[in-house]
mmCIF file of C-alpha atoms in Angstrom:
data_model
loop_
_atom_site.group_PDB
_atom_site.id
_atom_site.type_symbol
_atom_site.label_atom_id
_atom_site.label_comp_id
_atom_site.label_asym_id
_atom_site.label_seq_id
_atom_site.Cartn_x
_atom_site.Cartn_y
_atom_site.Cartn_z
ATOM 1 C CA UNK Y 293 28.613 14.243 -15.651
ATOM 2 C CA UNK Y 294 25.362 13.310 -13.911
ATOM 3 C CA UNK Y 295 22.971 14.164 -16.749
ATOM 4 C CA UNK Y 296 23.425 10.957 -18.712
ATOM 5 C CA UNK Y 297 22.972 8.477 -15.825
ATOM 6 C CA UNK Y 298 19.926 10.367 -14.546
ATOM 7 C CA UNK Y 299 18.409 10.473 -18.053
ATOM 8 C CA UNK Y 300 19.125 6.771 -18.485
ATOM 9 C CA UNK Y 301 17.480 6.006 -15.156
ATOM 10 C CA UNK Y 302 14.365 7.953 -16.109
ATOM 11 C CA UNK Y 303 14.125 6.174 -19.453
ATOM 12 C CA UNK Y 304 14.538 2.808 -17.779
ATOM 13 C CA UNK Y 305 11.812 3.656 -15.275
ATOM 14 C CA UNK Y 306 9.472 4.825 -18.048
ATOM 15 C CA UNK Y 307 9.969 1.714 -20.175
ATOM 16 C CA UNK Y 308 10.222 -0.936 -17.458
ATOM 17 C CA UNK Y 309 8.250 0.611 -14.648
ATOM 18 C CA UNK Y 310 5.399 2.379 -16.418
ATOM 19 C CA UNK Y 311 4.895 1.067 -19.948
ATOM 20 C CA UNK Y 312 5.704 -2.630 -19.455
ATOM 21 C CA UNK Y 313 2.924 -3.516 -16.955
ATOM 22 C CA UNK Y 314 0.333 -1.601 -18.994
ATOM 23 C CA UNK Y 315 1.556 -3.291 -22.182
ATOM 24 C CA UNK Y 316 1.220 -6.744 -20.584
ATOM 25 C CA UNK Y 317 -2.372 -6.024 -19.563
ATOM 26 C CA UNK Y 318 -3.173 -4.517 -22.984
ATOM 27 C CA UNK Y 319 -1.827 -7.588 -24.802
ATOM 28 C CA UNK Y 320 -3.900 -9.802 -22.525
ATOM 29 C CA UNK Y 321 -7.015 -7.754 -23.302
ATOM 30 C CA UNK Y 322 -6.318 -8.015 -27.038
ATOM 31 C CA UNK Y 323 -5.976 -11.800 -26.769
ATOM 32 C CA UNK Y 324 -9.241 -12.010 -24.837
ATOM 33 C CA UNK Y 325 -11.051 -9.928 -27.452
ATOM 34 C CA UNK Y 326 -9.780 -12.200 -30.224
ATOM 35 C CA UNK Y 327 -11.321 -15.179 -28.391
ATOM 36 C CA UNK Y 328 -14.814 -13.675 -28.083
ATOM 37 C CA UNK Y 329 -16.332 -15.691 -30.986
ATOM 38 C CA UNK Y 330 -15.164 -18.947 -29.330
ATOM 39 C CA UNK Y 331 -16.523 -18.221 -25.845
ATOM 40 C CA UNK Y 332 -19.935 -19.138 -24.380
ATOM 41 C CA UNK Y 333 -22.335 -16.333 -23.490
ATOM 42 C CA UNK Y 334 -22.333 -15.742 -20.587
ATOM 43 C CA UNK Y 335 -18.918 -16.936 -19.446
ATOM 44 C CA UNK Y 336 -17.970 -18.178 -15.995
ATOM 45 C CA UNK Y 337 -16.500 -15.334 -13.930
ATOM 46 C CA UNK Y 338 -16.448 -16.926 -10.468
ATOM 47 C CA UNK Y 339 -15.432 -20.367 -9.241
ATOM 48 C CA UNK Y 340 -16.205 -22.114 -5.976
ATOM 49 C CA UNK Y 341 -15.088 -25.434 -4.530
ATOM 50 C CA UNK Y 342 -17.520 -27.251 -6.837
ATOM 51 C CA UNK Y 343 -16.552 -25.399 -10.001
ATOM 52 C CA UNK Y 344 -18.017 -22.421 -11.829
ATOM 53 C CA UNK Y 345 -20.820 -20.763 -9.844
ATOM 54 C CA UNK Y 346 -20.983 -17.198 -11.173
ATOM 55 C CA UNK Y 347 -21.545 -15.955 -14.719
ATOM 56 C CA UNK Y 348 -21.357 -12.713 -16.651
ATOM 57 C CA UNK Y 349 -20.030 -10.946 -19.717
ATOM 58 C CA UNK Y 350 -16.624 -11.921 -21.083
ATOM 59 C CA UNK Y 351 -15.811 -8.221 -21.235
ATOM 60 C CA UNK Y 352 -15.649 -8.213 -17.444
ATOM 61 C CA UNK Y 353 -12.679 -10.580 -17.423
ATOM 62 C CA UNK Y 354 -11.108 -8.891 -20.435
ATOM 63 C CA UNK Y 355 -11.120 -5.341 -19.080
ATOM 64 C CA UNK Y 356 -10.514 -5.854 -15.335
ATOM 65 C CA UNK Y 357 -6.727 -6.517 -15.599
ATOM 66 C CA UNK Y 358 -6.171 -3.557 -17.913
ATOM 67 C CA UNK Y 359 -8.333 -1.205 -15.844
ATOM 68 C CA UNK Y 360 -6.734 -2.092 -12.507
ATOM 69 C CA UNK Y 361 -3.208 -1.956 -13.938
ATOM 70 C CA UNK Y 362 -3.754 1.463 -15.523
ATOM 71 C CA UNK Y 363 -5.394 2.905 -12.386
ATOM 72 C CA UNK Y 364 -2.694 1.570 -10.050
ATOM 73 C CA UNK Y 365 0.058 2.838 -12.359
ATOM 74 C CA UNK Y 366 -1.472 6.316 -12.508
ATOM 75 C CA UNK Y 367 -2.097 6.362 -8.748
ATOM 76 C CA UNK Y 368 1.547 5.572 -7.960
ATOM 77 C CA UNK Y 369 3.150 7.654 -10.708
ATOM 78 C CA UNK Y 370 2.814 11.102 -9.091
ATOM 79 C CA UNK Y 371 4.773 10.326 -5.889
ATOM 80 C CA UNK Y 372 7.339 8.381 -7.924
ATOM 81 C CA UNK Y 373 7.803 11.370 -10.230
ATOM 82 C CA UNK Y 374 8.470 13.517 -7.163
ATOM 83 C CA UNK Y 375 11.065 11.004 -5.954
ATOM 84 C CA UNK Y 376 12.832 11.063 -9.323
ATOM 85 C CA UNK Y 377 13.055 14.859 -9.150
ATOM 86 C CA UNK Y 378 14.626 14.536 -5.686
ATOM 87 C CA UNK Y 379 17.392 12.344 -7.094
ATOM 88 C CA UNK Y 380 16.114 8.794 -7.573
ATOM 89 C CA UNK Y 381 13.863 6.023 -6.311
ATOM 90 C CA UNK Y 382 14.097 4.713 -2.759
ATOM 91 C CA UNK Y 383 13.608 1.032 -1.925
ATOM 92 C CA UNK Y 384 9.968 1.731 -1.112
ATOM 93 C CA UNK Y 385 9.532 3.511 -4.451
ATOM 94 C CA UNK Y 386 10.967 0.510 -6.284
ATOM 95 C CA UNK Y 387 8.620 -1.790 -4.382
ATOM 96 C CA UNK Y 388 5.674 0.266 -5.666
ATOM 97 C CA UNK Y 389 7.011 -0.002 -9.208
ATOM 98 C CA UNK Y 390 7.430 -3.782 -9.189
ATOM 99 C CA UNK Y 391 4.009 -4.194 -7.559
ATOM 100 C CA UNK Y 392 2.626 -2.927 -10.864
ATOM 101 C CA UNK Y 393 4.237 -5.853 -12.654
ATOM 102 C CA UNK Y 394 3.036 -8.390 -10.102
ATOM 103 C CA UNK Y 395 -0.562 -7.153 -10.359
ATOM 104 C CA UNK Y 396 -0.457 -6.937 -14.143
ATOM 105 C CA UNK Y 397 0.819 -10.490 -14.654
ATOM 106 C CA UNK Y 398 -1.294 -12.016 -11.875
ATOM 107 C CA UNK Y 399 -4.534 -10.482 -13.137
ATOM 108 C CA UNK Y 400 -3.797 -10.895 -16.837
ATOM 109 C CA UNK Y 401 -2.711 -14.536 -16.677
ATOM 110 C CA UNK Y 402 -5.434 -15.405 -14.176
ATOM 111 C CA UNK Y 403 -8.329 -13.816 -16.033
ATOM 112 C CA UNK Y 404 -7.199 -14.625 -19.567
ATOM 113 C CA UNK Y 405 -6.433 -18.163 -18.400
ATOM 114 C CA UNK Y 406 -9.993 -18.444 -17.107
ATOM 115 C CA UNK Y 407 -11.215 -17.503 -20.588
ATOM 116 C CA UNK Y 408 -8.819 -19.920 -22.269
ATOM 117 C CA UNK Y 409 -10.347 -22.931 -20.493
ATOM 118 C CA UNK Y 410 -13.786 -21.883 -21.780
ATOM 119 C CA UNK Y 411 -12.919 -21.650 -25.476
ATOM 120 C CA UNK Y 412 -15.164 -23.894 -27.519
ATOM 121 C CA UNK Y 413 -17.595 -24.636 -24.661
ATOM 122 C CA UNK Y 414 -21.323 -24.387 -25.302
ATOM 123 C CA UNK Y 415 -22.132 -23.949 -21.607
ATOM 124 C CA UNK Y 416 -19.842 -22.082 -19.200
ATOM 125 C CA UNK Y 417 -20.957 -24.345 -16.345
ATOM 126 C CA UNK Y 418 -18.709 -27.012 -17.875
ATOM 127 C CA UNK Y 419 -15.607 -24.842 -17.382
ATOM 128 C CA UNK Y 420 -12.846 -26.602 -15.411
ATOM 129 C CA UNK Y 421 -11.159 -25.199 -12.315
ATOM 130 C CA UNK Y 422 -8.812 -22.246 -12.862
ATOM 131 C CA UNK Y 423 -6.322 -23.011 -10.100
ATOM 132 C CA UNK Y 424 -3.580 -23.559 -12.670
ATOM 133 C CA UNK Y 425 -3.799 -20.125 -14.340
ATOM 134 C CA UNK Y 426 -3.924 -18.400 -10.960
ATOM 135 C CA UNK Y 427 -0.812 -20.225 -9.727
ATOM 136 C CA UNK Y 428 1.039 -19.481 -12.968
ATOM 137 C CA UNK Y 429 -0.075 -15.849 -12.765
ATOM 138 C CA UNK Y 430 1.214 -15.466 -9.206
ATOM 139 C CA UNK Y 431 4.513 -17.196 -10.003
ATOM 140 C CA UNK Y 432 4.981 -15.176 -13.178
ATOM 141 C CA UNK Y 433 4.134 -11.932 -11.400
ATOM 142 C CA UNK Y 434 6.652 -12.558 -8.630
ATOM 143 C CA UNK Y 435 9.344 -13.584 -11.118
ATOM 144 C CA UNK Y 436 8.873 -10.490 -13.279
ATOM 145 C CA UNK Y 437 8.759 -8.222 -10.223
ATOM 146 C CA UNK Y 438 12.092 -9.588 -8.978
ATOM 147 C CA UNK Y 439 13.663 -9.229 -12.430
ATOM 148 C CA UNK Y 440 12.490 -5.635 -12.854
ATOM 149 C CA UNK Y 441 13.722 -4.765 -9.338
ATOM 150 C CA UNK Y 442 17.291 -5.598 -10.380
ATOM 151 C CA UNK Y 443 16.958 -3.969 -13.811
ATOM 152 C CA UNK Y 444 15.842 -0.648 -12.340
ATOM 153 C CA UNK Y 445 18.500 1.828 -11.110
ATOM 154 C CA UNK Y 446 19.909 1.146 -7.649
ATOM 155 C CA UNK Y 447 17.780 2.536 -4.822
ATOM 156 C CA UNK Y 448 18.932 5.816 -3.287
ATOM 157 C CA UNK Y 449 19.071 6.312 0.501
ATOM 158 C CA UNK Y 450 15.861 7.372 2.193
ATOM 159 C CA UNK Y 451 15.450 11.110 2.731
ATOM 160 C CA UNK Y 452 14.899 10.357 6.415
ATOM 161 C CA UNK Y 453 18.522 9.312 6.851
ATOM 162 C CA UNK Y 454 19.841 12.849 6.298
ATOM 163 C CA UNK Y 455 17.524 14.807 8.604
ATOM 164 C CA UNK Y 456 19.261 16.363 11.647
ATOM 165 C CA UNK Y 457 18.120 15.692 15.192
ATOM 166 C CA UNK Y 458 15.942 18.337 16.848
ATOM 167 C CA UNK Y 459 17.114 20.437 19.779
ATOM 168 C CA UNK Y 460 15.584 19.972 23.257
ATOM 169 C CA UNK Y 461 13.395 22.651 24.816
ATOM 170 C CA UNK Y 462 15.030 25.408 26.835
ATOM 171 C CA UNK Y 463 13.375 24.568 30.161
ATOM 172 C CA UNK Y 464 14.536 24.137 33.729
ATOM 173 C CA UNK Y 465 15.425 20.599 34.859
ATOM 174 C CA UNK Y 466 12.499 20.609 37.298
ATOM 175 C CA UNK Y 467 9.884 21.688 34.740
ATOM 176 C CA UNK Y 468 7.556 19.034 33.371
ATOM 177 C CA UNK Y 469 7.046 18.754 29.632
ATOM 178 C CA UNK Y 470 4.019 17.193 27.968
ATOM 179 C CA UNK Y 471 2.587 17.065 24.468
ATOM 180 C CA UNK Y 472 -0.480 15.230 23.112
ATOM 181 C CA UNK Y 473 -2.605 15.271 19.974
ATOM 182 C CA UNK Y 474 -5.328 13.276 18.275
ATOM 183 C CA UNK Y 475 -4.430 12.679 14.636
ATOM 184 C CA UNK Y 476 -6.628 11.357 11.876
ATOM 185 C CA UNK Y 477 -6.720 10.988 8.124
ATOM 186 C CA UNK Y 478 -7.951 13.925 6.072
ATOM 187 C CA UNK Y 479 -11.571 14.312 5.043
ATOM 188 C CA UNK Y 480 -11.051 13.148 1.433
ATOM 189 C CA UNK Y 481 -9.202 10.031 2.626
ATOM 190 C CA UNK Y 482 -12.033 9.219 5.049
ATOM 191 C CA UNK Y 483 -14.471 9.510 2.142
ATOM 192 C CA UNK Y 484 -12.211 7.253 0.057
ATOM 193 C CA UNK Y 485 -11.984 4.661 2.852
ATOM 194 C CA UNK Y 486 -15.766 4.654 3.252
ATOM 195 C CA UNK Y 487 -16.249 4.299 -0.503
ATOM 196 C CA UNK Y 488 -13.820 1.368 -0.701
ATOM 197 C CA UNK Y 489 -15.435 -0.330 2.308
ATOM 198 C CA UNK Y 490 -18.937 0.108 0.878
ATOM 199 C CA UNK Y 491 -17.856 -1.092 -2.562
ATOM 200 C CA UNK Y 492 -16.013 -4.120 -1.169
ATOM 201 C CA UNK Y 493 -18.808 -5.085 1.202
ATOM 202 C CA UNK Y 494 -21.433 -4.629 -1.500
ATOM 203 C CA UNK Y 495 -19.478 -6.775 -3.943
ATOM 204 C CA UNK Y 496 -19.016 -9.575 -1.410
ATOM 205 C CA UNK Y 497 -22.673 -9.518 -0.393
ATOM 206 C CA UNK Y 498 -23.945 -9.560 -3.973
ATOM 207 C CA UNK Y 499 -21.545 -12.377 -4.846
ATOM 208 C CA UNK Y 500 -22.692 -14.360 -1.812
ATOM 209 C CA UNK Y 501 -26.343 -13.893 -2.708
ATOM 210 C CA UNK Y 502 -25.721 -14.920 -6.311
ATOM 211 C CA UNK Y 503 -23.898 -18.084 -5.249
ATOM 212 C CA UNK Y 504 -26.151 -18.901 -2.274
ATOM 213 C CA UNK Y 505 -23.287 -18.146 0.111
ATOM 214 C CA UNK Y 506 -23.535 -17.550 3.835
ATOM 215 C CA UNK Y 507 -24.726 -13.987 4.200
ATOM 216 C CA UNK Y 508 -24.562 -13.944 8.023
ATOM 217 C CA UNK Y 509 -20.842 -14.765 7.936
ATOM 218 C CA UNK Y 510 -20.283 -12.065 5.322
ATOM 219 C CA UNK Y 511 -22.144 -9.589 7.522
ATOM 220 C CA UNK Y 512 -19.793 -10.329 10.433
ATOM 221 C CA UNK Y 513 -16.741 -9.894 8.202
ATOM 222 C CA UNK Y 514 -18.177 -6.647 6.833
ATOM 223 C CA UNK Y 515 -18.763 -5.280 10.326
ATOM 224 C CA UNK Y 516 -15.197 -6.202 11.315
ATOM 225 C CA UNK Y 517 -13.788 -4.402 8.256
ATOM 226 C CA UNK Y 518 -15.805 -1.264 9.005
ATOM 227 C CA UNK Y 519 -14.792 -1.165 12.682
ATOM 228 C CA UNK Y 520 -11.124 -1.848 11.849
ATOM 229 C CA UNK Y 521 -11.089 0.886 9.193
ATOM 230 C CA UNK Y 522 -12.518 3.431 11.617
ATOM 231 C CA UNK Y 523 -10.171 2.373 14.417
ATOM 232 C CA UNK Y 524 -7.122 2.724 12.176
ATOM 233 C CA UNK Y 525 -8.147 6.198 10.972
ATOM 234 C CA UNK Y 526 -7.879 7.959 14.361
ATOM 235 C CA UNK Y 527 -4.873 7.840 16.720
ATOM 236 C CA UNK Y 528 -3.895 9.396 20.051
ATOM 237 C CA UNK Y 529 -0.250 10.502 20.250
ATOM 238 C CA UNK Y 530 1.518 11.447 23.501
ATOM 239 C CA UNK Y 531 5.037 12.554 24.448
ATOM 240 C CA UNK Y 532 5.952 13.043 28.113
ATOM 241 C CA UNK Y 533 8.452 11.983 30.788
ATOM 242 C CA UNK Y 534 7.473 8.335 30.259
ATOM 243 C CA UNK Y 535 8.377 8.369 26.572
ATOM 244 C CA UNK Y 536 6.342 8.139 23.372
ATOM 245 C CA UNK Y 537 2.922 6.492 23.092
ATOM 246 C CA UNK Y 538 0.721 6.027 20.021
ATOM 247 C CA UNK Y 539 -2.544 4.098 20.158
ATOM 248 C CA UNK Y 540 -5.513 3.633 17.860
ATOM 249 C CA UNK Y 541 -8.979 4.970 18.613
ATOM 250 C CA UNK Y 542 -10.066 1.552 19.913
ATOM 251 C CA UNK Y 543 -6.966 1.133 22.095
ATOM 252 C CA UNK Y 544 -5.247 -1.070 19.526
ATOM 253 C CA UNK Y 545 -2.832 -1.001 17.771
ATOM 254 C CA UNK Y 546 -0.673 0.422 20.544
ATOM 255 C CA UNK Y 547 3.013 1.353 20.314
ATOM 256 C CA UNK Y 548 4.885 2.482 23.431
ATOM 257 C CA UNK Y 549 8.544 3.543 23.432
ATOM 258 C CA UNK Y 550 9.998 4.166 26.928
ATOM 259 C CA UNK Y 551 12.129 7.278 27.299
ATOM 260 C CA UNK Y 552 15.203 5.162 28.105
ATOM 261 C CA UNK Y 553 14.812 3.293 24.795
ATOM 262 C CA UNK Y 554 14.855 6.416 22.591
ATOM 263 C CA UNK Y 555 18.113 6.850 20.661
ATOM 264 C CA UNK Y 556 17.200 9.756 18.358
ATOM 265 C CA UNK Y 557 14.334 12.103 17.520
ATOM 266 C CA UNK Y 558 13.878 13.847 14.179
ATOM 267 C CA UNK Y 559 11.250 15.792 12.260
ATOM 268 C CA UNK Y 560 10.854 14.435 8.731
ATOM 269 C CA UNK Y 561 8.687 15.240 5.728
ATOM 270 C CA UNK Y 562 6.530 12.310 4.611
ATOM 271 C CA UNK Y 563 5.021 11.488 1.252
ATOM 272 C CA UNK Y 564 2.551 8.684 2.147
ATOM 273 C CA UNK Y 565 2.665 6.842 -1.172
ATOM 274 C CA UNK Y 566 6.349 7.244 -1.972
ATOM 275 C CA UNK Y 567 7.683 6.681 1.549
ATOM 276 C CA UNK Y 568 5.256 4.094 2.935
ATOM 277 C CA UNK Y 569 3.090 2.911 0.048
ATOM 278 C CA UNK Y 570 -0.076 4.551 1.369
ATOM 279 C CA UNK Y 571 -1.909 5.711 4.470
ATOM 280 C CA UNK Y 572 -2.586 3.995 7.780
ATOM 281 C CA UNK Y 573 -0.394 1.633 9.794
ATOM 282 C CA UNK Y 574 2.452 0.918 7.387
ATOM 283 C CA UNK Y 575 5.869 -0.702 7.121
ATOM 284 C CA UNK Y 576 8.831 0.438 5.023
ATOM 285 C CA UNK Y 577 12.437 -0.601 4.402
ATOM 286 C CA UNK Y 578 14.962 0.473 7.009
ATOM 287 C CA UNK Y 579 13.053 -1.115 9.924
ATOM 288 C CA UNK Y 580 10.484 1.677 9.805
ATOM 289 C CA UNK Y 581 6.918 1.488 11.023
ATOM 290 C CA UNK Y 582 4.680 4.374 10.021
ATOM 291 C CA UNK Y 583 1.377 5.683 11.298
ATOM 292 C CA UNK Y 584 0.668 7.822 8.285
ATOM 293 C CA UNK Y 585 -2.460 9.954 8.324
ATOM 294 C CA UNK Y 586 -1.483 12.644 5.843
ATOM 295 C CA UNK Y 587 1.310 14.168 3.785
ATOM 296 C CA UNK Y 588 3.729 16.511 5.536
ATOM 297 C CA UNK Y 589 5.662 16.831 8.770
ATOM 298 C CA UNK Y 590 6.106 13.806 11.015
ATOM 299 C CA UNK Y 591 8.045 12.851 14.114
ATOM 300 C CA UNK Y 592 10.525 9.986 13.705
ATOM 301 C CA UNK Y 593 11.599 8.184 16.877
ATOM 302 C CA UNK Y 594 14.549 5.794 16.636
ATOM 303 C CA UNK Y 595 14.895 3.052 19.253
ATOM 304 C CA UNK Y 596 18.250 1.878 20.562
ATOM 305 C CA UNK Y 597 17.948 -1.337 18.535
ATOM 306 C CA UNK Y 598 17.557 0.662 15.296
ATOM 307 C CA UNK Y 599 13.811 0.320 14.789
ATOM 308 C CA UNK Y 600 12.062 3.539 13.808
ATOM 309 C CA UNK Y 601 8.526 4.812 14.311
ATOM 310 C CA UNK Y 602 7.244 7.607 12.064
ATOM 311 C CA UNK Y 603 3.993 9.403 12.939
ATOM 312 C CA UNK Y 604 2.523 12.280 10.946
ATOM 313 C CA UNK Y 605 1.265 14.944 13.357
ATOM 314 C CA UNK Y 606 0.426 18.616 13.516
ATOM 315 C CA UNK Y 607 2.990 20.602 15.498
ATOM 316 C CA UNK Y 608 5.662 17.958 14.873
ATOM 317 C CA UNK Y 609 8.473 20.364 15.836
ATOM 318 C CA UNK Y 610 7.180 20.860 19.380
ATOM 319 C CA UNK Y 611 6.377 17.166 19.773
ATOM 320 C CA UNK Y 612 9.921 16.244 18.784
ATOM 321 C CA UNK Y 613 11.407 18.926 21.047
ATOM 322 C CA UNK Y 614 9.431 17.617 24.034
ATOM 323 C CA UNK Y 615 10.597 14.077 23.354
ATOM 324 C CA UNK Y 616 14.189 15.191 22.848
ATOM 325 C CA UNK Y 617 14.034 16.992 26.203
ATOM 326 C CA UNK Y 618 12.803 13.823 27.896
ATOM 327 C CA UNK Y 619 15.528 11.757 26.211
ATOM 328 C CA UNK Y 620 18.239 14.220 27.257
ATOM 329 C CA UNK Y 621 17.117 14.103 30.880
ATOM 330 C CA UNK Y 622 17.157 10.313 30.936
ATOM 331 C CA UNK Y 623 20.602 10.206 29.318
ATOM 332 C CA UNK Y 624 22.128 12.738 31.739
#
């Protein structure tokens, strides 16, 4: 009885969620290639307030939308495949799917539109502003994302909603309980963060130099990005009689939940991409905030107002038991 709906849902996800965004980007690339004989060489690839101020090969604009769409689709497909095997896509999974469509349309319309305004020009410096294509790309991307959201199968409840509460520790009422850890992203993720930071900073600096931009300002922004990335990669987590405290390596961000405000404590299994859309300080449907450093066990603390904090930690069972003990003492 359930085979047909599940098969239909998978087919719908494959066609709408995976193939459609790639097809949109591929069609855009094909259109751009067909325009190559009509385009100046080089073409404008960057615009400032005074018009075109950066130039390069037309292939750059042609291939960027397709490359980014394919890479993002592949990057998000593995966790989504795991969710489908568990019974369906959650709201966060569906958000990842429709983000593919938004990116595909935004990049394709924006970049191909920037080529369209250069058709027939002898000099790319005469290219008009591309604000129009970018606005149309953003509007089209949002519209398609909303449409696909409703065409995909209905979201299934989050796995977190079915996890039982942990039991408190078997300790005397006068005994003190305390648990603390420093958590951080895994080595490969740190390498990935550093690579992205270096690539982004290098791109901005080179672009600024090419367009006579303000390098000192870029340097300040680059330093801020580096410091923020490091600060968000290491966290101190503590559970004791005062409640639950999580703070970044630099002292911020800082989340403190008093013991009297704790309504429930659970241990949950987290897939960073499927459950929160990635690593770091994240937000997800269901009033959840996540401090997600890795895949695996995490402690979920529910406040009395329904907000939830999820933190991936080693020894999550003991951390949750300590916090449950504290909550039980406050409630008694």
